[in-house]
Amino acid sequence: MKAVIMAGGFGTRIHPLTIDLPKPMIPLYNRPIMLHIIELLKKHGIDELILLLYHQPMIIKNFFGDGSEFGVRITYVTPLEDFGTAGAVKMAAKHLDERFMIISGDLLTDFDLSKSMAFHQEKQAKATITLTSVKDPLQFGVVITNKDGKITKFLEKPGWGEVFSDTINTGIYVLEPEVLDMIPEGENRDWSKDIFPLMLANDDALFGCSLDGYWADIGNTDAYLEACQDIAAGRVAINLNEKPAASAGGQLYLGDGAQLARDEKSLVEGMVVLGDNSQILGKSRLINCVVGRNCIIEDGVELKDAILWDNVYIKKNSTVSGAVLCNNIRVGQKVIIEEGAVIAEETTIGDEALIKKDVKIWPRKVIEGGAIVSTNLIWGEKWRKSIFEGAIVRGLTNVELTPEFAAKLGAAYGSILPKDSFVLSGRDSVRASRMLKRSFAGGLLSAGINVRDTKMISLPVLRYKLTTFGEVGGIQFRQSPEEPAATDILFYDAEGIEISSATAKNIERIFFKENFRRVHYTDPGGIWEIPRIYDYYHEGFLRALDTKAIAAAAPKVVVDLNHSPAGELLPGLLNELGCEVIELNSQVTETRTGTPPEQDAKAMDQLSRIVVTLEAKAGFWMGPSGERMRLVDESGQLLSDIEAMTVLTALVCKAEHRDSVVVPVSAPSVIELLAAEAGMLVKRTKNDPRAIVESAKDRRVQFAASMEGRFAFPCFQHNFDALFTVAKTLELLVRTGLSIGQVRKGLPKRFYEHVEVSCSQEFKGGIMRKMSEDSVDLEASFIDGVRIQLKNDWALMLPDQYRPVAHVIAESADEKRAKELVETYRKKVEKWKQELQ
């Protein structure tokens, strides 16, 4: 007798186990599921097999070959399309000229198949469906038979009110070849939905044979784990490759070359299987677990109801409970993997990470050390232990940053705020920002927080409102300027300043532990509109400027609004000041936002040419969020961010002659030269935006700047504001009677060099230590990184806060000297990296 094994399914319900393997090849106690089926068929005298393949067929063919290694003969049939369970068998009709059996390649059963064949013969049936009784028949097809076993009714996934029997279709059939004549050639047909109901309608000899024994449909990861536990509990017997070995407790089975450390006795409880060449190094606790081939388990590891496939390495003191680890996985020290978790192939899990209950991780992911993974990781490449970069949460839209992620983050943020307080919420013009903002708001409301919704708004306007009254914090959603496919969520405190690292960590702690505040159903927060927010900004904006001086000069300016929300506000403000404004790219749409100038050279070139053609006073490029700005002088020359910083510092010093300016430690020393001439002071801060803005809150600060083209004038607000910077720049030009080009040409000549050196997180601390040791006899400052003063020159080594690089910066009055300095310290960093490895 022949048998057809159905082995072509995609196995989508059991993802991620079947991402890199077809479902019949999933290992069950270190042997493919289908091998257990083949051995069962052979046991009952069926050794001529037709395997129906479709998904990843070569993996199955390469393992089973012609079947001779397993004592059977195998013929492969691979349909070109998905023809359904019956349509696929029709493709093998030429091989089926006698009675045959059909069985699924992803079942685990110990049925006495001979009884089903004998029943079929006795009843002279055309088709016999093997049935069995289950406790919960609702998820299966229930089959009703009369006392002779003839089928009278099918119930496909019934409700409890329809369950007149607990006998279900097991997917094992005995058929006469003429049944295949009922299946149209090349058409999709299913046995349960099409062919058997047709036979029932025709009153054909369709019977059901009930068998006792173990039967499991391994349709999802829970069923897979349950089947493994049933084997360990002795509910079903299977063949093993491994041999029984002596053990102080439990049943131990060892493959060839597998061993437990000789000097340490690991605790073995229940059924424990170690595949070929696997090693337990030191004392571990092994309870009802399966370890595949070529695995290494270090000292102090606990495996309880765990399933490990091949080439898994688990470091010291980690715990895996009721989870599946697929092939080629690396697990660090003190990792905890909870019940129901599934880790797919080639994933690396860092030290002290926590994989929470029922989490599924798709193949080839990296989990950072200390991370807490509480949701499935499917599309992104990496799960970080920290979701914040400074005050920003950034992720691929609808991949890493999903609506459910945003709602959970909103609940975590709301949980740290006083109940019934208000949060200001805004976004850019992109639809994805609106989607995520609404999801986030739901999380806030669930924690009893009220939301003042500004809808689409330019970021400086939102931050300015936060400096007034009424809100404990603010949130802005935007398309990431660094990655258009990503969304940024920006968090601000009650003064419009980026939240502190302590606040970010507090939000993360609640997010990962899911320890949210849930208010009573009668007491969630509300959503309120804030109609006069632009009025507040407008009044303060004009009040902080010398409007008469600007109006008298009526400067002509070209502004590239870069499709940003600023386009709805800035042109009107400049017109009200008496400027002649030429607007570029002012249209705001849901699908188009601006791009950084480095990615849009054409737009920057257009801005420069129009400034020259129209003989404008200056040109301005606006960043998408309204914080970053680029300057073009009257000759069409585009200034770099550093040049813009020095030009604006020079204008402030010439116009004000008092107080101080704030710049980061990496800013050029020209700033000190300009300030000294005007009798002003310079305060240097960390490169962190929060540190710059915090310093700008001092009333004696006239101007603050970052290295990325973001500027603040505290006479209006201490936060970065490109809209106000445009107007203030025009005021300063008018008051000093200078042009941007004239100021630029009058700057002291200094040469500024900057390179990035690859430097992973693990080496940054060591590099900083070696830089400090190297500078022990030199004049050095340690505000942020290590800055060495070398007479009139200087060099700075600054590890990047988030990226795996170190910044090496140098400045000198001599261009060659600046290049030599930066190269010298670059080589030192490379040398120190090698020493630390």
PDB file of C-alpha atoms in Angstrom, residues 150-281:
ATOM      1  CA  LYS A 150     -20.964   5.728   7.786  1.00  0.00           C
ATOM      2  CA  ILE A 151     -20.607   9.499   7.817  1.00  0.00           C
ATOM      3  CA  THR A 152     -23.914  11.383   7.981  1.00  0.00           C
ATOM      4  CA  LYS A 153     -22.819  14.981   8.612  1.00  0.00           C
ATOM      5  CA  PHE A 154     -19.859  17.366   8.673  1.00  0.00           C
ATOM      6  CA  LEU A 155     -19.668  20.343  11.026  1.00  0.00           C
ATOM      7  CA  GLU A 156     -16.815  22.702  10.126  1.00  0.00           C
ATOM      8  CA  LYS A 157     -15.575  24.480  13.303  1.00  0.00           C
ATOM      9  CA  PRO A 158     -18.988  24.463  15.044  1.00  0.00           C
ATOM     10  CA  GLY A 159     -20.248  26.358  18.079  1.00  0.00           C
ATOM     11  CA  TRP A 160     -20.969  24.511  21.317  1.00  0.00           C
ATOM     12  CA  GLY A 161     -24.681  24.422  20.476  1.00  0.00           C
ATOM     13  CA  GLU A 162     -23.891  22.419  17.322  1.00  0.00           C
ATOM     14  CA  VAL A 163     -21.448  19.945  18.856  1.00  0.00           C
ATOM     15  CA  PHE A 164     -23.314  16.640  18.798  1.00  0.00           C
ATOM     16  CA  SER A 165     -20.060  14.684  18.800  1.00  0.00           C
ATOM     17  CA  ASP A 166     -16.479  15.161  19.937  1.00  0.00           C
ATOM     18  CA  THR A 167     -15.023  13.090  17.081  1.00  0.00           C
ATOM     19  CA  ILE A 168     -12.954  15.131  14.677  1.00  0.00           C
ATOM     20  CA  ASN A 169     -11.289  14.727  11.292  1.00  0.00           C
ATOM     21  CA  THR A 170      -7.591  13.943  11.939  1.00  0.00           C
ATOM     22  CA  GLY A 171      -6.464  14.540   8.355  1.00  0.00           C
ATOM     23  CA  ILE A 172      -5.631  10.835   7.853  1.00  0.00           C
ATOM     24  CA  TYR A 173      -7.570   9.193   5.014  1.00  0.00           C
ATOM     25  CA  VAL A 174      -7.713   5.814   3.256  1.00  0.00           C
ATOM     26  CA  LEU A 175      -8.947   6.214  -0.333  1.00  0.00           C
ATOM     27  CA  GLU A 176      -9.712   4.177  -3.394  1.00  0.00           C
ATOM     28  CA  PRO A 177      -8.063   5.553  -6.553  1.00  0.00           C
ATOM     29  CA  GLU A 178     -11.435   6.253  -8.256  1.00  0.00           C
ATOM     30  CA  VAL A 179     -12.036   9.043  -5.747  1.00  0.00           C
ATOM     31  CA  LEU A 180      -9.430  11.048  -7.673  1.00  0.00           C
ATOM     32  CA  ASP A 181     -11.816  11.131 -10.640  1.00  0.00           C
ATOM     33  CA  MET A 182     -13.996  13.524  -8.648  1.00  0.00           C
ATOM     34  CA  ILE A 183     -11.204  16.149  -8.633  1.00  0.00           C
ATOM     35  CA  PRO A 184     -10.978  18.419 -11.719  1.00  0.00           C
ATOM     36  CA  GLU A 185      -7.497  18.576 -13.246  1.00  0.00           C
ATOM     37  CA  GLY A 186      -5.575  21.743 -12.396  1.00  0.00           C
ATOM     38  CA  GLU A 187      -8.245  23.250 -10.133  1.00  0.00           C
ATOM     39  CA  ASN A 188      -8.148  24.103  -6.441  1.00  0.00           C
ATOM     40  CA  ARG A 189     -10.064  21.593  -4.350  1.00  0.00           C
ATOM     41  CA  ASP A 190     -10.042  20.726  -0.660  1.00  0.00           C
ATOM     42  CA  TRP A 191     -10.919  17.355   0.844  1.00  0.00           C
ATOM     43  CA  SER A 192     -12.933  18.667   3.778  1.00  0.00           C
ATOM     44  CA  LYS A 193     -14.670  21.559   2.004  1.00  0.00           C
ATOM     45  CA  ASP A 194     -15.246  20.091  -1.458  1.00  0.00           C
ATOM     46  CA  ILE A 195     -14.682  16.386  -2.076  1.00  0.00           C
ATOM     47  CA  PHE A 196     -16.013  14.739   1.100  1.00  0.00           C
ATOM     48  CA  PRO A 197     -19.195  16.905   1.183  1.00  0.00           C
ATOM     49  CA  LEU A 198     -19.709  15.958  -2.485  1.00  0.00           C
ATOM     50  CA  MET A 199     -19.338  12.256  -1.658  1.00  0.00           C
ATOM     51  CA  LEU A 200     -21.769  12.689   1.225  1.00  0.00           C
ATOM     52  CA  ALA A 201     -24.285  14.360  -1.092  1.00  0.00           C
ATOM     53  CA  ASN A 202     -23.861  11.508  -3.607  1.00  0.00           C
ATOM     54  CA  ASP A 203     -24.373   8.912  -0.851  1.00  0.00           C
ATOM     55  CA  ASP A 204     -20.992   7.365  -1.656  1.00  0.00           C
ATOM     56  CA  ALA A 205     -19.351   4.830   0.649  1.00  0.00           C
ATOM     57  CA  LEU A 206     -17.806   7.448   2.951  1.00  0.00           C
ATOM     58  CA  PHE A 207     -16.933   6.113   6.406  1.00  0.00           C
ATOM     59  CA  GLY A 208     -15.315   7.307   9.600  1.00  0.00           C
ATOM     60  CA  CYS A 209     -13.038   5.074  11.691  1.00  0.00           C
ATOM     61  CA  SER A 210     -12.477   6.214  15.289  1.00  0.00           C
ATOM     62  CA  LEU A 211      -9.063   5.407  16.738  1.00  0.00           C
ATOM     63  CA  ASP A 212      -7.715   5.754  20.243  1.00  0.00           C
ATOM     64  CA  GLY A 213      -4.228   7.002  20.921  1.00  0.00           C
ATOM     65  CA  TYR A 214      -2.207  10.202  20.826  1.00  0.00           C
ATOM     66  CA  TRP A 215      -2.867  12.767  18.071  1.00  0.00           C
ATOM     67  CA  ALA A 216      -1.673  16.363  17.860  1.00  0.00           C
ATOM     68  CA  ASP A 217      -1.963  18.881  15.062  1.00  0.00           C
ATOM     69  CA  ILE A 218       1.218  20.949  15.441  1.00  0.00           C
ATOM     70  CA  GLY A 219      -0.367  24.050  13.985  1.00  0.00           C
ATOM     71  CA  ASN A 220       1.197  26.805  16.095  1.00  0.00           C
ATOM     72  CA  THR A 221       4.058  27.380  18.518  1.00  0.00           C
ATOM     73  CA  ASP A 222       1.914  26.571  21.560  1.00  0.00           C
ATOM     74  CA  ALA A 223       0.974  23.213  20.043  1.00  0.00           C
ATOM     75  CA  TYR A 224       4.642  22.554  19.239  1.00  0.00           C
ATOM     76  CA  LEU A 225       5.698  23.187  22.832  1.00  0.00           C
ATOM     77  CA  GLU A 226       2.796  21.117  24.136  1.00  0.00           C
ATOM     78  CA  ALA A 227       3.769  18.189  21.893  1.00  0.00           C
ATOM     79  CA  CYS A 228       7.338  18.324  23.226  1.00  0.00           C
ATOM     80  CA  GLN A 229       6.032  18.347  26.798  1.00  0.00           C
ATOM     81  CA  ASP A 230       3.741  15.383  26.015  1.00  0.00           C
ATOM     82  CA  ILE A 231       6.743  13.394  24.797  1.00  0.00           C
ATOM     83  CA  ALA A 232       8.641  14.216  27.998  1.00  0.00           C
ATOM     84  CA  ALA A 233       5.616  13.170  30.072  1.00  0.00           C
ATOM     85  CA  GLY A 234       5.406   9.837  28.253  1.00  0.00           C
ATOM     86  CA  ARG A 235       2.000  10.490  26.679  1.00  0.00           C
ATOM     87  CA  VAL A 236       3.371   9.495  23.285  1.00  0.00           C
ATOM     88  CA  ALA A 237       6.375   7.321  22.428  1.00  0.00           C
ATOM     89  CA  ILE A 238       8.799   8.304  19.651  1.00  0.00           C
ATOM     90  CA  ASN A 239      12.140   7.064  18.391  1.00  0.00           C
ATOM     91  CA  LEU A 240      15.261   9.016  19.377  1.00  0.00           C
ATOM     92  CA  ASN A 241      18.688   9.326  17.798  1.00  0.00           C
ATOM     93  CA  GLU A 242      20.241   9.625  21.259  1.00  0.00           C
ATOM     94  CA  LYS A 243      20.989   6.691  23.581  1.00  0.00           C
ATOM     95  CA  PRO A 244      20.016   6.302  27.266  1.00  0.00           C
ATOM     96  CA  ALA A 245      22.778   7.288  29.704  1.00  0.00           C
ATOM     97  CA  ALA A 246      23.277   6.925  33.425  1.00  0.00           C
ATOM     98  CA  SER A 247      21.935   9.814  35.473  1.00  0.00           C
ATOM     99  CA  ALA A 248      21.442  10.492  39.162  1.00  0.00           C
ATOM    100  CA  GLY A 249      17.922  11.685  38.427  1.00  0.00           C
ATOM    101  CA  GLY A 250      15.546  11.677  35.484  1.00  0.00           C
ATOM    102  CA  GLN A 251      15.977  10.098  32.065  1.00  0.00           C
ATOM    103  CA  LEU A 252      19.112  11.250  30.249  1.00  0.00           C
ATOM    104  CA  TYR A 253      19.719  10.588  26.540  1.00  0.00           C
ATOM    105  CA  LEU A 254      23.068  11.461  24.955  1.00  0.00           C
ATOM    106  CA  GLY A 255      23.990  11.753  21.291  1.00  0.00           C
ATOM    107  CA  ASP A 256      27.414  10.899  19.864  1.00  0.00           C
ATOM    108  CA  GLY A 257      30.060  13.090  21.480  1.00  0.00           C
ATOM    109  CA  ALA A 258      27.570  14.745  23.849  1.00  0.00           C
ATOM    110  CA  GLN A 259      28.786  15.186  27.413  1.00  0.00           C
ATOM    111  CA  LEU A 260      28.215  16.760  30.786  1.00  0.00           C
ATOM    112  CA  ALA A 261      31.240  18.250  32.535  1.00  0.00           C
ATOM    113  CA  ARG A 262      33.081  15.478  34.387  1.00  0.00           C
ATOM    114  CA  ASP A 263      33.939  17.488  37.446  1.00  0.00           C
ATOM    115  CA  GLU A 264      30.482  18.937  37.912  1.00  0.00           C
ATOM    116  CA  LYS A 265      27.218  17.018  38.144  1.00  0.00           C
ATOM    117  CA  SER A 266      24.392  18.855  36.477  1.00  0.00           C
ATOM    118  CA  LEU A 267      20.977  18.314  37.977  1.00  0.00           C
ATOM    119  CA  VAL A 268      18.803  16.285  35.594  1.00  0.00           C
ATOM    120  CA  GLU A 269      15.048  16.030  36.140  1.00  0.00           C
ATOM    121  CA  GLY A 270      12.437  14.454  33.894  1.00  0.00           C
ATOM    122  CA  MET A 271      13.429  13.634  30.309  1.00  0.00           C
ATOM    123  CA  VAL A 272      16.601  15.365  29.083  1.00  0.00           C
ATOM    124  CA  VAL A 273      18.037  14.880  25.584  1.00  0.00           C
ATOM    125  CA  LEU A 274      21.471  16.169  24.473  1.00  0.00           C
ATOM    126  CA  GLY A 275      22.152  15.990  20.740  1.00  0.00           C
ATOM    127  CA  ASP A 276      25.420  15.029  19.058  1.00  0.00           C
ATOM    128  CA  ASN A 277      28.517  16.925  20.260  1.00  0.00           C
ATOM    129  CA  SER A 278      26.579  19.129  22.674  1.00  0.00           C
ATOM    130  CA  GLN A 279      28.306  20.013  25.929  1.00  0.00           C
ATOM    131  CA  ILE A 280      27.188  21.099  29.369  1.00  0.00           C
ATOM    132  CA  LEU A 281      30.122  23.049  30.815  1.00  0.00           C
TER     133      LEU A 281
END
